[in-house]
PDB file of C-alpha atoms in Angstrom:
ATOM      1  CA  MET A   1     144.942 101.353 124.265  1.00  0.00           C
ATOM      2  CA  LEU A   2     143.538 105.008 123.628  1.00  0.00           C
ATOM      3  CA  LEU A   3     144.509 104.824 119.875  1.00  0.00           C
ATOM      4  CA  ARG A   4     142.615 101.581 119.733  1.00  0.00           C
ATOM      5  CA  SER A   5     139.358 103.103 121.572  1.00  0.00           C
ATOM      6  CA  LEU A   6     139.540 105.911 118.868  1.00  0.00           C
ATOM      7  CA  VAL A   7     139.745 103.602 116.142  1.00  0.00           C
ATOM      8  CA  LEU A   8     136.725 101.557 117.353  1.00  0.00           C
ATOM      9  CA  ILE A   9     134.683 104.850 118.233  1.00  0.00           C
ATOM     10  CA  SER A  10     135.486 106.263 114.558  1.00  0.00           C
ATOM     11  CA  THR A  11     134.552 102.820 112.830  1.00  0.00           C
ATOM     12  CA  ALA A  12     131.229 102.823 114.953  1.00  0.00           C
ATOM     13  CA  ALA A  13     130.237 106.198 113.880  1.00  0.00           C
ATOM     14  CA  GLY A  14     131.224 105.942 110.362  1.00  0.00           C
ATOM     15  CA  ILE A  15     128.645 102.561 110.286  1.00  0.00           C
ATOM     16  CA  LEU A  16     126.161 104.651 111.792  1.00  0.00           C
ATOM     17  CA  ALA A  17     126.543 107.596 109.491  1.00  0.00           C
ATOM     18  CA  ALA A  18     126.587 105.553 106.658  1.00  0.00           C
ATOM     19  CA  ALA A  19     122.700 105.335 106.128  1.00  0.00           C
ATOM     20  CA  ASP A  20     121.007 103.199 103.799  1.00  0.00           C
ATOM     21  CA  ALA A  21     120.099 104.110 100.304  1.00  0.00           C
ATOM     22  CA  LYS A  22     118.489 102.691  97.242  1.00  0.00           C
ATOM     23  CA  ASP A  23     119.009 103.641  93.515  1.00  0.00           C
ATOM     24  CA  ILE A  24     116.631 103.352  90.838  1.00  0.00           C
ATOM     25  CA  HIS A  25     117.037 104.032  87.090  1.00  0.00           C
ATOM     26  CA  LYS A  26     114.435 103.620  84.243  1.00  0.00           C
ATOM     27  CA  THR A  27     113.960 104.733  80.716  1.00  0.00           C
ATOM     28  CA  PHE A  28     110.644 104.828  79.098  1.00  0.00           C
ATOM     29  CA  PRO A  29     109.503 105.606  75.415  1.00  0.00           C
ATOM     30  CA  LEU A  30     107.290 109.013  75.625  1.00  0.00           C
ATOM     31  CA  ASP A  31     105.441 110.819  72.756  1.00  0.00           C
ATOM     32  CA  SER A  32     106.679 114.268  72.525  1.00  0.00           C
ATOM     33  CA  ARG A  33     103.172 115.357  73.427  1.00  0.00           C
ATOM     34  CA  GLY A  34     102.690 112.945  76.171  1.00  0.00           C
ATOM     35  CA  SER A  35     102.663 113.805  79.767  1.00  0.00           C
ATOM     36  CA  VAL A  36     104.988 113.001  82.925  1.00  0.00           C
ATOM     37  CA  ASN A  37     103.148 112.718  86.496  1.00  0.00           C
ATOM     38  CA  ILE A  38     105.403 112.800  89.493  1.00  0.00           C
ATOM     39  CA  ASP A  39     103.670 112.332  93.025  1.00  0.00           C
ATOM     40  CA  THR A  40     106.221 112.419  95.781  1.00  0.00           C
ATOM     41  CA  TYR A  41     106.673 113.359  99.460  1.00  0.00           C
ATOM     42  CA  LYS A  42     109.928 114.849 100.723  1.00  0.00           C
ATOM     43  CA  GLY A  43     113.262 115.172  99.126  1.00  0.00           C
ATOM     44  CA  SER A  44     114.277 116.763  95.381  1.00  0.00           C
ATOM     45  CA  ILE A  45     113.060 116.724  91.989  1.00  0.00           C
ATOM     46  CA  HIS A  46     115.300 118.120  89.133  1.00  0.00           C
ATOM     47  CA  VAL A  47     113.701 118.207  85.575  1.00  0.00           C
ATOM     48  CA  THR A  48     115.605 118.902  82.312  1.00  0.00           C
ATOM     49  CA  THR A  49     114.296 118.574  78.921  1.00  0.00           C
ATOM     50  CA  TRP A  50     115.799 117.164  75.671  1.00  0.00           C
ATOM     51  CA  ASP A  51     114.731 116.526  72.178  1.00  0.00           C
ATOM     52  CA  GLN A  52     114.317 112.734  72.542  1.00  0.00           C
ATOM     53  CA  ASN A  53     110.932 110.782  72.788  1.00  0.00           C
ATOM     54  CA  GLU A  54     111.798 109.402  75.902  1.00  0.00           C
ATOM     55  CA  VAL A  55     111.903 109.670  79.873  1.00  0.00           C
ATOM     56  CA  ASP A  56     115.041 108.964  81.715  1.00  0.00           C
ATOM     57  CA  VAL A  57     114.463 108.689  85.566  1.00  0.00           C
ATOM     58  CA  SER A  58     117.260 108.466  87.849  1.00  0.00           C
ATOM     59  CA  GLY A  59     116.268 108.008  91.826  1.00  0.00           C
ATOM     60  CA  ARG A  60     117.922 107.763  94.747  1.00  0.00           C
ATOM     61  CA  ILE A  61     115.794 107.021  98.209  1.00  0.00           C
ATOM     62  CA  GLU A  62     117.852 107.577 101.283  1.00  0.00           C
ATOM     63  CA  GLU A  63     117.218 108.052 105.068  1.00  0.00           C
ATOM     64  CA  ASP A  64     116.010 111.381 106.386  1.00  0.00           C
ATOM     65  CA  GLY A  65     118.414 111.382 109.629  1.00  0.00           C
ATOM     66  CA  ASP A  66     116.786 108.091 111.482  1.00  0.00           C
ATOM     67  CA  VAL A  67     119.659 105.809 110.646  1.00  0.00           C
ATOM     68  CA  PHE A  68     117.922 102.882 112.516  1.00  0.00           C
ATOM     69  CA  SER A  69     114.681 103.289 110.225  1.00  0.00           C
ATOM     70  CA  GLN A  70     113.726 100.681 108.316  1.00  0.00           C
ATOM     71  CA  SER A  71     112.011 103.229 105.944  1.00  0.00           C
ATOM     72  CA  VAL A  72     114.597 102.746 103.000  1.00  0.00           C
ATOM     73  CA  LYS A  73     114.489  98.896 102.532  1.00  0.00           C
ATOM     74  CA  ARG A  74     110.412  99.073 102.595  1.00  0.00           C
ATOM     75  CA  ALA A  75     110.416 102.432 100.179  1.00  0.00           C
ATOM     76  CA  ASP A  76     109.936 101.889  96.285  1.00  0.00           C
ATOM     77  CA  VAL A  77     109.045 103.847  93.096  1.00  0.00           C
ATOM     78  CA  ARG A  78     106.242 102.701  91.367  1.00  0.00           C
ATOM     79  CA  PHE A  79     105.969 103.469  87.298  1.00  0.00           C
ATOM     80  CA  ASP A  80     102.902 103.163  85.176  1.00  0.00           C
ATOM     81  CA  ALA A  81     103.945 103.839  81.661  1.00  0.00           C
ATOM     82  CA  SER A  82     102.738 103.772  78.212  1.00  0.00           C
ATOM     83  CA  PRO A  83     103.767 105.809  75.097  1.00  0.00           C
ATOM     84  CA  ARG A  84     101.203 108.885  76.235  1.00  0.00           C
ATOM     85  CA  GLU A  85     101.991 109.038  79.932  1.00  0.00           C
ATOM     86  CA  ILE A  86     104.335 108.253  82.599  1.00  0.00           C
ATOM     87  CA  ARG A  87     103.452 107.941  86.236  1.00  0.00           C
ATOM     88  CA  ILE A  88     106.203 108.131  89.021  1.00  0.00           C
ATOM     89  CA  LYS A  89     104.896 107.620  92.532  1.00  0.00           C
ATOM     90  CA  SER A  90     106.948 107.416  95.487  1.00  0.00           C
ATOM     91  CA  ASP A  91     105.927 104.864  97.744  1.00  0.00           C
ATOM     92  CA  SER A  92     106.675 104.927 101.275  1.00  0.00           C
ATOM     93  CA  GLN A  93     103.293 103.296 102.638  1.00  0.00           C
ATOM     94  CA  TRP A  94     105.326 101.771 105.730  1.00  0.00           C
ATOM     95  CA  PHE A  95     106.683 105.246 107.045  1.00  0.00           C
ATOM     96  CA  PHE A  96     103.766 105.266 109.675  1.00  0.00           C
ATOM     97  CA  LEU A  97     105.567 102.050 111.171  1.00  0.00           C
ATOM     98  CA  ASP A  98     109.089 103.334 110.631  1.00  0.00           C
ATOM     99  CA  GLY A  99     108.431 106.665 112.269  1.00  0.00           C
ATOM    100  CA  VAL A 100     110.238 108.514 109.069  1.00  0.00           C
ATOM    101  CA  SER A 101     109.603 108.708 105.634  1.00  0.00           C
ATOM    102  CA  PRO A 102     112.755 108.561 103.442  1.00  0.00           C
ATOM    103  CA  LEU A 103     113.896 111.152 100.924  1.00  0.00           C
ATOM    104  CA  TYR A 104     113.258 110.555  97.232  1.00  0.00           C
ATOM    105  CA  GLN A 105     115.833 112.546  95.055  1.00  0.00           C
ATOM    106  CA  TYR A 106     114.912 112.408  91.602  1.00  0.00           C
ATOM    107  CA  THR A 107     116.514 113.554  88.272  1.00  0.00           C
ATOM    108  CA  ILE A 108     114.383 113.423  85.363  1.00  0.00           C
ATOM    109  CA  LYS A 109     115.031 114.107  81.527  1.00  0.00           C
ATOM    110  CA  MET A 110     111.840 114.432  79.514  1.00  0.00           C
ATOM    111  CA  PRO A 111     110.722 115.575  75.970  1.00  0.00           C
ATOM    112  CA  ARG A 112     110.825 119.096  75.757  1.00  0.00           C
ATOM    113  CA  THR A 113     106.808 119.565  74.603  1.00  0.00           C
ATOM    114  CA  ALA A 114     105.667 116.942  76.989  1.00  0.00           C
ATOM    115  CA  ILE A 115     103.264 118.199  79.851  1.00  0.00           C
ATOM    116  CA  LEU A 116     104.538 117.767  83.150  1.00  0.00           C
ATOM    117  CA  ARG A 117     102.534 117.434  86.645  1.00  0.00           C
ATOM    118  CA  ILE A 118     104.121 117.630  89.874  1.00  0.00           C
ATOM    119  CA  LYS A 119     102.151 116.657  93.072  1.00  0.00           C
ATOM    120  CA  ASP A 120     104.510 117.132  96.004  1.00  0.00           C
ATOM    121  CA  TYR A 121     104.968 117.503  99.671  1.00  0.00           C
ATOM    122  CA  LYS A 122     108.185 119.388 100.940  1.00  0.00           C
ATOM    123  CA  SER A 123     110.628 118.902  98.204  1.00  0.00           C
ATOM    124  CA  GLU A 124     112.943 121.075  96.720  1.00  0.00           C
ATOM    125  CA  SER A 125     112.061 121.183  92.817  1.00  0.00           C
ATOM    126  CA  ASP A 126     113.837 122.685  89.812  1.00  0.00           C
ATOM    127  CA  ILE A 127     112.874 122.622  86.159  1.00  0.00           C
ATOM    128  CA  SER A 128     114.606 123.622  83.185  1.00  0.00           C
ATOM    129  CA  ASP A 129     113.613 124.470  79.295  1.00  0.00           C
ATOM    130  CA  LEU A 130     109.952 123.179  79.559  1.00  0.00           C
ATOM    131  CA  SER A 131     108.252 124.204  76.360  1.00  0.00           C
ATOM    132  CA  SER A 132     104.690 122.716  77.530  1.00  0.00           C
ATOM    133  CA  ASP A 133     102.018 122.768  80.232  1.00  0.00           C
ATOM    134  CA  LEU A 134     103.147 122.767  83.631  1.00  0.00           C
ATOM    135  CA  GLN A 135     100.925 121.763  86.795  1.00  0.00           C
ATOM    136  CA  PHE A 136     103.194 122.213  90.180  1.00  0.00           C
ATOM    137  CA  GLU A 137     101.089 121.576  93.457  1.00  0.00           C
ATOM    138  CA  THR A 138     103.251 121.484  96.723  1.00  0.00           C
ATOM    139  CA  TYR A 139     102.936 121.829 100.354  1.00  0.00           C
ATOM    140  CA  LYS A 140     106.164 123.398 102.053  1.00  0.00           C
ATOM    141  CA  GLY A 141     108.077 122.684  98.862  1.00  0.00           C
ATOM    142  CA  SER A 142     109.904 125.115  96.401  1.00  0.00           C
ATOM    143  CA  LEU A 143     110.081 125.453  92.931  1.00  0.00           C
ATOM    144  CA  GLN A 144     112.765 126.979  90.483  1.00  0.00           C
ATOM    145  CA  LEU A 145     111.730 127.504  87.114  1.00  0.00           C
ATOM    146  CA  ARG A 146     114.049 128.416  84.298  1.00  0.00           C
ATOM    147  CA  ASN A 147     113.630 128.793  80.589  1.00  0.00           C
ATOM    148  CA  PHE A 148     109.848 128.098  80.812  1.00  0.00           C
ATOM    149  CA  SER A 149     107.481 128.930  77.686  1.00  0.00           C
ATOM    150  CA  GLY A 150     104.725 126.718  78.439  1.00  0.00           C
TER     151      GLY A 150
END
């Protein structure tokens, strides 16, 4: 009986701990002198560069500690893309109903010479090997910048 109770408790704890998550992956063509604009709220932003004329965006939206929240189901990432400019916006417009906004975890590869603009609230960010202009605005966030020559 004790073993059965422990198994049920363990299973219930595993279900509660397995918070919802949503994965997103998109690739867009971008001119080497174009721009990438990121507008996000809470999470992480990891940007690396390459010598290809495209932007590769991998994202994960996950719960921020409230396993009963609907925030991940309602959350999304909006893209507005052209060969000159890519806009990436975290969309958690329902967080005021859900009580908590989800975490947005971005991993982005972009042309080394494209302009990068980030508007953020509370994310841990790191950017590597950018050889162009950078505009970075955050509130309660952090930035680690490596091999920057913009």
